[in-house]
């Protein structure tokens, strides 16, 4: 589960700490220092996407806006008011929380047969 809701919650401190960890990892792998500046930006972007809910593949902001399928949720928010920030959200799976009644097909047929024979 991601540690943050959006990029806005990632502080400079958190990003600097992660970058330092990445530099140590590259050093341990024996990668030459002159290519670190080419590797780290991609790794940082990946870290941000993996650790922020709104930036993941099924992200809320990149989804099509329900009221207008020609724009994303992010575009709709910007159109309404740029100061709106999403601080939390919940994602439900289709059918989640619905209790399915257990049915026994044989008993159901027998009950209908008894009802038809009466």
mmCIF file of C-alpha atoms in Angstrom:
data_model
loop_
_atom_site.group_PDB
_atom_site.id
_atom_site.type_symbol
_atom_site.label_atom_id
_atom_site.label_comp_id
_atom_site.label_asym_id
_atom_site.label_seq_id
_atom_site.Cartn_x
_atom_site.Cartn_y
_atom_site.Cartn_z
ATOM 1 C CA UNK A 1 0.000 0.000 0.000
ATOM 2 C CA UNK A 2 1.356 3.440 -0.874
ATOM 3 C CA UNK A 3 2.726 5.617 1.907
ATOM 4 C CA UNK A 4 1.310 8.893 0.557
ATOM 5 C CA UNK A 5 -1.914 10.032 -1.122
ATOM 6 C CA UNK A 6 -0.297 12.461 -3.582
ATOM 7 C CA UNK A 7 2.993 14.061 -4.609
ATOM 8 C CA UNK A 8 2.073 17.107 -2.532
ATOM 9 C CA UNK A 9 2.619 15.080 0.638
ATOM 10 C CA UNK A 10 6.188 14.148 -0.308
ATOM 11 C CA UNK A 11 8.464 16.578 1.500
ATOM 12 C CA UNK A 12 11.922 17.593 0.318
ATOM 13 C CA UNK A 13 13.250 15.682 3.333
ATOM 14 C CA UNK A 14 11.620 12.422 2.229
ATOM 15 C CA UNK A 15 12.827 12.821 -1.356
ATOM 16 C CA UNK A 16 16.379 13.735 -0.285
ATOM 17 C CA UNK A 17 16.531 10.700 2.006
ATOM 18 C CA UNK A 18 15.324 8.416 -0.792
ATOM 19 C CA UNK A 19 17.821 9.910 -3.250
ATOM 20 C CA UNK A 20 20.648 9.311 -0.753
ATOM 21 C CA UNK A 21 19.519 5.681 -0.404
ATOM 22 C CA UNK A 22 19.517 5.312 -4.192
ATOM 23 C CA UNK A 23 23.034 6.765 -4.420
ATOM 24 C CA UNK A 24 24.247 4.274 -1.800
ATOM 25 C CA UNK A 25 22.587 1.448 -3.702
ATOM 26 C CA UNK A 26 24.209 2.509 -6.988
ATOM 27 C CA UNK A 27 27.565 2.746 -5.232
ATOM 28 C CA UNK A 28 27.108 -0.770 -3.805
ATOM 29 C CA UNK A 29 26.242 -2.057 -7.281
ATOM 30 C CA UNK A 30 29.480 -0.588 -8.599
ATOM 31 C CA UNK A 31 27.814 1.750 -11.095
ATOM 32 C CA UNK A 32 30.099 4.591 -12.269
ATOM 33 C CA UNK A 33 29.278 7.943 -10.634
ATOM 34 C CA UNK A 34 29.061 9.792 -13.947
ATOM 35 C CA UNK A 35 25.864 7.887 -14.895
ATOM 36 C CA UNK A 36 24.102 8.297 -11.539
ATOM 37 C CA UNK A 37 22.543 11.594 -12.655
ATOM 38 C CA UNK A 38 20.920 9.755 -15.552
ATOM 39 C CA UNK A 39 19.663 6.840 -13.444
ATOM 40 C CA UNK A 40 18.396 8.633 -10.331
ATOM 41 C CA UNK A 41 15.666 10.831 -11.942
ATOM 42 C CA UNK A 42 13.981 7.744 -13.407
ATOM 43 C CA UNK A 43 14.244 5.870 -10.121
ATOM 44 C CA UNK A 44 12.848 8.861 -8.208
ATOM 45 C CA UNK A 45 9.895 9.110 -10.588
ATOM 46 C CA UNK A 46 9.252 5.393 -10.133
ATOM 47 C CA UNK A 47 9.484 5.771 -6.340
ATOM 48 C CA UNK A 48 6.967 8.624 -6.416
ATOM 49 C CA UNK A 49 4.529 6.687 -8.616
ATOM 50 C CA UNK A 50 4.836 3.545 -6.501
ATOM 51 C CA UNK A 51 4.378 5.394 -3.204
ATOM 52 C CA UNK A 52 1.563 7.816 -3.993
ATOM 53 C CA UNK A 53 -1.980 6.549 -4.472
ATOM 54 C CA UNK A 54 -3.024 9.263 -6.902
ATOM 55 C CA UNK A 55 -0.071 8.615 -9.195
ATOM 56 C CA UNK A 56 -0.554 4.878 -9.637
ATOM 57 C CA UNK A 57 -1.891 3.146 -12.739
ATOM 58 C CA UNK A 58 -5.489 3.212 -11.511
ATOM 59 C CA UNK A 59 -5.034 6.730 -10.246
ATOM 60 C CA UNK A 60 -8.026 8.877 -9.539
ATOM 61 C CA UNK A 61 -6.660 11.961 -11.279
ATOM 62 C CA UNK A 62 -5.930 10.228 -14.587
ATOM 63 C CA UNK A 63 -9.321 8.513 -14.783
ATOM 64 C CA UNK A 64 -12.005 9.778 -17.125
ATOM 65 C CA UNK A 65 -14.333 12.224 -15.420
ATOM 66 C CA UNK A 66 -17.815 10.678 -15.100
ATOM 67 C CA UNK A 67 -19.681 13.847 -16.096
ATOM 68 C CA UNK A 68 -17.517 14.464 -19.207
ATOM 69 C CA UNK A 69 -15.671 11.556 -20.777
ATOM 70 C CA UNK A 70 -13.464 13.888 -22.828
ATOM 71 C CA UNK A 71 -11.536 15.082 -19.774
ATOM 72 C CA UNK A 72 -9.773 13.535 -16.814
ATOM 73 C CA UNK A 73 -10.624 14.099 -13.164
ATOM 74 C CA UNK A 74 -7.490 16.258 -12.872
ATOM 75 C CA UNK A 75 -8.634 18.485 -15.758
ATOM 76 C CA UNK A 76 -12.122 18.790 -14.248
ATOM 77 C CA UNK A 77 -10.673 19.843 -10.888
ATOM 78 C CA UNK A 78 -8.420 22.430 -12.551
ATOM 79 C CA UNK A 79 -11.379 23.797 -14.502
ATOM 80 C CA UNK A 80 -13.507 24.231 -11.374
ATOM 81 C CA UNK A 81 -10.910 25.516 -8.918
ATOM 82 C CA UNK A 82 -7.147 25.047 -8.970
ATOM 83 C CA UNK A 83 -6.975 25.201 -5.164
ATOM 84 C CA UNK A 84 -8.829 21.887 -4.732
ATOM 85 C CA UNK A 85 -6.563 19.158 -3.388
ATOM 86 C CA UNK A 86 -7.527 15.545 -2.792
ATOM 87 C CA UNK A 87 -6.223 14.456 0.590
ATOM 88 C CA UNK A 88 -7.760 10.974 0.760
ATOM 89 C CA UNK A 89 -10.088 8.677 -1.110
ATOM 90 C CA UNK A 90 -11.455 5.142 -0.972
ATOM 91 C CA UNK A 91 -11.621 2.729 -3.897
ATOM 92 C CA UNK A 92 -14.372 0.112 -3.987
ATOM 93 C CA UNK A 93 -14.343 -3.008 -6.140
ATOM 94 C CA UNK A 94 -17.492 -3.855 -8.063
ATOM 95 C CA UNK A 95 -19.783 -5.789 -5.727
ATOM 96 C CA UNK A 96 -17.571 -5.259 -2.688
ATOM 97 C CA UNK A 97 -19.552 -5.462 0.537
ATOM 98 C CA UNK A 98 -22.576 -7.145 -1.050
ATOM 99 C CA UNK A 99 -23.470 -10.385 0.668
ATOM 100 C CA UNK A 100 -24.456 -13.079 -1.780
ATOM 101 C CA UNK A 101 -27.245 -15.377 -0.656
ATOM 102 C CA UNK A 102 -26.195 -19.039 -0.752
ATOM 103 C CA UNK A 103 -28.623 -20.992 -2.883
ATOM 104 C CA UNK A 104 -28.913 -24.725 -3.318
ATOM 105 C CA UNK A 105 -30.202 -25.370 -6.829
ATOM 106 C CA UNK A 106 -31.549 -28.849 -6.018
ATOM 107 C CA UNK A 107 -33.557 -27.579 -3.037
ATOM 108 C CA UNK A 108 -34.894 -24.688 -5.102
ATOM 109 C CA UNK A 109 -36.111 -27.046 -7.871
ATOM 110 C CA UNK A 110 -37.676 -29.409 -5.307
ATOM 111 C CA UNK A 111 -39.489 -26.517 -3.635
ATOM 112 C CA UNK A 112 -40.868 -25.343 -6.977
ATOM 113 C CA UNK A 113 -41.886 -28.904 -7.919
ATOM 114 C CA UNK A 114 -43.759 -29.321 -4.615
ATOM 115 C CA UNK A 115 -45.462 -25.966 -5.151
ATOM 116 C CA UNK A 116 -46.527 -26.901 -8.715
ATOM 117 C CA UNK A 117 -47.863 -30.312 -7.619
ATOM 118 C CA UNK A 118 -50.131 -28.920 -4.889
#
